[in-house]
Amino acid sequence: ALTGHLVFATLHTNNALQAMIRLVEIGVAPYQVAPSINGVVAQRLAARICQRCKEPYYPSKDELKKYFKEEGLAEVPFYRGRGCKECGNSGYKGRVAFHELILITEEMRSIITNHGSAEELQKAAQKVGYRSLRYDGLKKVLLGMTTIEEIEKNTPFEWAF
């Protein structure tokens, strides 16, 4: 990557922000990591709600407060599958992906080079629109594609950004 070649690689981390930190932890010098990364994508798969037996329900205000900021909180439907012959009575059929993308800025390169923390990287990423896996998962809950239980199982806890 340092010589201008496009490189795609995989790395096991909990989120995209941790990829830069993991590279340093495994021995790549920060001054090599910073200029060689243009972007990082993290993804997870969750079970998709069965479209045949999908039904809305309204979570309590306390449950909504776990995932959303209280100001402007409205009654909003979540969805779940009742279970049917089509889904083998599981309420799920198929998968849905959720993602996060970080495009590396000069500020982030400086943070990496100077051994900055994950929190510093996160703040810099948020300035240019970074949204977490959980954020994307919650959008897909609101769209009726998956359940809040699947988001809990498949994403680290983070407050919405």
mmCIF file of C-alpha atoms in Angstrom:
data_model
loop_
_atom_site.group_PDB
_atom_site.id
_atom_site.type_symbol
_atom_site.label_atom_id
_atom_site.label_comp_id
_atom_site.label_asym_id
_atom_site.label_seq_id
_atom_site.Cartn_x
_atom_site.Cartn_y
_atom_site.Cartn_z
ATOM 1 C CA ALA A 1 0.000 0.000 0.000
ATOM 2 C CA LEU A 2 2.890 2.370 0.742
ATOM 3 C CA THR A 3 4.094 2.025 -2.862
ATOM 4 C CA GLY A 4 0.729 3.060 -4.304
ATOM 5 C CA HIS A 5 -0.802 -0.375 -4.873
ATOM 6 C CA LEU A 6 -4.423 -0.937 -3.937
ATOM 7 C CA VAL A 7 -4.604 -3.552 -1.184
ATOM 8 C CA PHE A 8 -7.712 -5.185 0.255
ATOM 9 C CA ALA A 9 -7.305 -7.150 3.463
ATOM 10 C CA THR A 10 -9.370 -8.538 6.304
ATOM 11 C CA LEU A 11 -8.747 -8.095 9.989
ATOM 12 C CA HIS A 12 -10.822 -9.294 12.916
ATOM 13 C CA THR A 13 -11.864 -6.391 15.162
ATOM 14 C CA ASN A 14 -15.048 -5.324 16.929
ATOM 15 C CA ASN A 15 -15.430 -2.264 14.714
ATOM 16 C CA ALA A 16 -13.710 -0.324 11.939
ATOM 17 C CA LEU A 17 -11.979 2.097 14.313
ATOM 18 C CA GLN A 18 -10.104 -0.726 15.979
ATOM 19 C CA ALA A 19 -8.472 -1.789 12.703
ATOM 20 C CA MET A 20 -5.844 0.960 12.862
ATOM 21 C CA ILE A 21 -5.109 0.228 16.505
ATOM 22 C CA ARG A 22 -4.888 -3.526 15.847
ATOM 23 C CA LEU A 23 -2.341 -3.000 13.070
ATOM 24 C CA VAL A 24 -0.121 -1.070 15.487
ATOM 25 C CA GLU A 25 -0.645 -3.735 18.177
ATOM 26 C CA ILE A 26 0.548 -6.497 15.844
ATOM 27 C CA GLY A 27 3.742 -4.602 15.089
ATOM 28 C CA VAL A 28 3.137 -2.315 12.113
ATOM 29 C CA ALA A 29 4.721 1.050 12.853
ATOM 30 C CA PRO A 30 2.201 3.900 13.217
ATOM 31 C CA TYR A 31 4.111 5.960 10.638
ATOM 32 C CA GLN A 32 3.450 3.114 8.157
ATOM 33 C CA VAL A 33 -0.190 2.557 9.115
ATOM 34 C CA ALA A 34 -1.225 6.216 8.851
ATOM 35 C CA PRO A 35 -0.413 6.865 5.170
ATOM 36 C CA SER A 36 -1.320 3.403 3.891
ATOM 37 C CA ILE A 37 -5.008 3.231 4.895
ATOM 38 C CA ASN A 38 -7.656 5.093 2.914
ATOM 39 C CA GLY A 39 -10.712 3.522 4.468
ATOM 40 C CA VAL A 40 -12.015 0.712 6.644
ATOM 41 C CA VAL A 41 -15.350 -1.104 6.459
ATOM 42 C CA ALA A 42 -16.755 -3.273 9.238
ATOM 43 C CA GLN A 43 -19.766 -5.501 8.731
ATOM 44 C CA ARG A 44 -21.952 -7.934 10.619
ATOM 45 C CA LEU A 45 -24.723 -10.277 9.593
ATOM 46 C CA ALA A 46 -27.929 -10.616 11.573
ATOM 47 C CA ALA A 47 -31.031 -12.711 11.103
ATOM 48 C CA ARG A 48 -33.695 -11.111 8.904
ATOM 49 C CA ILE A 49 -37.299 -11.061 10.129
ATOM 50 C CA CYS A 50 -39.495 -13.485 8.211
ATOM 51 C CA GLN A 51 -41.624 -11.414 5.839
ATOM 52 C CA ARG A 52 -44.510 -13.857 6.019
ATOM 53 C CA CYS A 53 -45.101 -13.649 9.786
ATOM 54 C CA LYS A 54 -43.644 -10.198 10.521
ATOM 55 C CA GLU A 55 -45.683 -8.124 12.968
ATOM 56 C CA PRO A 56 -45.194 -4.707 14.587
ATOM 57 C CA TYR A 57 -45.041 -4.075 18.311
ATOM 58 C CA TYR A 58 -44.452 -0.934 20.293
ATOM 59 C CA PRO A 59 -41.549 -1.051 22.752
ATOM 60 C CA SER A 60 -41.828 0.754 26.076
ATOM 61 C CA LYS A 61 -40.373 4.224 26.447
ATOM 62 C CA ASP A 62 -37.731 2.753 28.789
ATOM 63 C CA GLU A 63 -36.654 0.279 26.110
ATOM 64 C CA LEU A 64 -36.452 3.055 23.511
ATOM 65 C CA LYS A 65 -34.275 5.134 25.876
ATOM 66 C CA LYS A 66 -31.647 2.357 25.768
ATOM 67 C CA TYR A 67 -31.101 3.026 22.069
ATOM 68 C CA PHE A 68 -32.201 6.567 21.325
ATOM 69 C CA LYS A 69 -31.769 9.986 22.897
ATOM 70 C CA GLU A 70 -34.764 11.024 24.954
ATOM 71 C CA GLU A 71 -35.420 14.384 23.302
ATOM 72 C CA GLY A 72 -37.813 13.955 20.413
ATOM 73 C CA LEU A 73 -38.534 10.337 21.352
ATOM 74 C CA ALA A 74 -41.742 9.220 19.678
ATOM 75 C CA GLU A 75 -43.757 6.040 19.738
ATOM 76 C CA VAL A 76 -42.238 3.977 16.981
ATOM 77 C CA PRO A 77 -42.931 0.388 15.950
ATOM 78 C CA PHE A 78 -40.319 -2.340 16.114
ATOM 79 C CA TYR A 79 -40.953 -5.634 14.337
ATOM 80 C CA ARG A 80 -40.622 -9.335 15.070
ATOM 81 C CA GLY A 81 -41.622 -12.599 13.482
ATOM 82 C CA ARG A 82 -44.370 -14.629 15.161
ATOM 83 C CA GLY A 83 -43.048 -17.865 13.700
ATOM 84 C CA CYS A 84 -44.651 -19.737 10.843
ATOM 85 C CA LYS A 85 -44.159 -22.715 8.556
ATOM 86 C CA GLU A 86 -42.121 -20.586 6.125
ATOM 87 C CA CYS A 87 -39.441 -19.774 8.737
ATOM 88 C CA GLY A 88 -39.583 -23.029 10.702
ATOM 89 C CA ASN A 89 -41.320 -21.162 13.560
ATOM 90 C CA SER A 90 -38.165 -19.137 14.275
ATOM 91 C CA GLY A 91 -39.516 -15.737 13.170
ATOM 92 C CA TYR A 92 -36.411 -15.289 10.987
ATOM 93 C CA LYS A 93 -35.592 -16.131 7.413
ATOM 94 C CA GLY A 94 -32.397 -15.024 5.706
ATOM 95 C CA ARG A 95 -29.778 -12.491 6.716
ATOM 96 C CA VAL A 96 -29.336 -8.734 6.697
ATOM 97 C CA ALA A 97 -25.975 -6.953 6.809
ATOM 98 C CA PHE A 98 -25.103 -3.801 8.647
ATOM 99 C CA HIS A 99 -21.965 -1.805 8.102
ATOM 100 C CA GLU A 100 -19.798 1.046 9.208
ATOM 101 C CA LEU A 101 -17.349 2.936 7.034
ATOM 102 C CA ILE A 102 -14.432 5.127 8.011
ATOM 103 C CA LEU A 103 -12.689 7.243 5.407
ATOM 104 C CA ILE A 104 -9.301 8.238 6.800
ATOM 105 C CA THR A 105 -8.691 11.991 7.062
ATOM 106 C CA GLU A 106 -5.446 13.869 7.629
ATOM 107 C CA GLU A 107 -6.501 14.489 11.223
ATOM 108 C CA MET A 108 -6.914 10.743 11.719
ATOM 109 C CA ARG A 109 -3.525 10.066 10.109
ATOM 110 C CA SER A 110 -1.959 12.440 12.630
ATOM 111 C CA ILE A 111 -3.715 10.701 15.525
ATOM 112 C CA ILE A 112 -2.484 7.289 14.319
ATOM 113 C CA THR A 113 1.096 8.523 13.834
ATOM 114 C CA ASN A 114 1.107 10.007 17.346
ATOM 115 C CA HIS A 115 -0.214 6.803 18.987
ATOM 116 C CA GLY A 116 -3.606 8.392 19.657
ATOM 117 C CA SER A 117 -6.413 6.574 21.431
ATOM 118 C CA ALA A 118 -9.505 4.936 19.988
ATOM 119 C CA GLU A 119 -11.559 7.766 21.486
ATOM 120 C CA GLU A 120 -9.518 10.387 19.615
ATOM 121 C CA LEU A 121 -9.942 8.446 16.372
ATOM 122 C CA GLN A 122 -13.671 8.149 16.998
ATOM 123 C CA LYS A 123 -14.085 11.899 17.561
ATOM 124 C CA ALA A 124 -12.161 12.658 14.365
ATOM 125 C CA ALA A 125 -14.224 10.124 12.398
ATOM 126 C CA GLN A 126 -17.490 11.559 13.736
ATOM 127 C CA LYS A 127 -16.519 14.962 12.356
ATOM 128 C CA VAL A 128 -16.737 13.512 8.845
ATOM 129 C CA GLY A 129 -19.902 11.441 9.322
ATOM 130 C CA TYR A 130 -18.825 8.152 10.914
ATOM 131 C CA ARG A 131 -21.718 6.066 12.201
ATOM 132 C CA SER A 132 -21.258 2.819 14.125
ATOM 133 C CA LEU A 133 -22.395 -0.713 13.335
ATOM 134 C CA ARG A 134 -25.048 -0.338 16.011
ATOM 135 C CA TYR A 135 -26.319 2.862 14.394
ATOM 136 C CA ASP A 136 -26.749 1.084 11.057
ATOM 137 C CA GLY A 137 -28.314 -1.894 12.812
ATOM 138 C CA LEU A 138 -30.822 0.332 14.605
ATOM 139 C CA LYS A 139 -31.802 1.885 11.275
ATOM 140 C CA LYS A 140 -32.514 -1.615 9.993
ATOM 141 C CA VAL A 141 -34.587 -2.368 13.102
ATOM 142 C CA LEU A 142 -36.682 0.748 12.386
ATOM 143 C CA LEU A 143 -37.048 -0.357 8.758
ATOM 144 C CA GLY A 144 -38.422 -3.707 9.943
ATOM 145 C CA MET A 145 -35.547 -5.769 8.567
ATOM 146 C CA THR A 146 -34.260 -7.253 11.835
ATOM 147 C CA THR A 147 -34.922 -7.208 15.565
ATOM 148 C CA ILE A 148 -33.428 -5.339 18.453
ATOM 149 C CA GLU A 149 -32.338 -8.704 19.892
ATOM 150 C CA GLU A 150 -30.227 -9.337 16.794
ATOM 151 C CA ILE A 151 -28.565 -5.939 17.168
ATOM 152 C CA GLU A 152 -27.792 -6.728 20.813
ATOM 153 C CA LYS A 153 -26.216 -10.048 19.830
ATOM 154 C CA ASN A 154 -24.183 -8.738 16.909
ATOM 155 C CA THR A 155 -22.881 -5.267 17.793
ATOM 156 C CA PRO A 156 -20.895 -3.753 20.640
ATOM 157 C CA PHE A 157 -22.809 -1.341 22.865
ATOM 158 C CA GLU A 158 -22.278 2.299 21.937
ATOM 159 C CA TRP A 159 -24.423 5.330 22.427
ATOM 160 C CA ALA A 160 -25.829 6.671 19.178
ATOM 161 C CA PHE A 161 -23.557 9.314 17.653
#
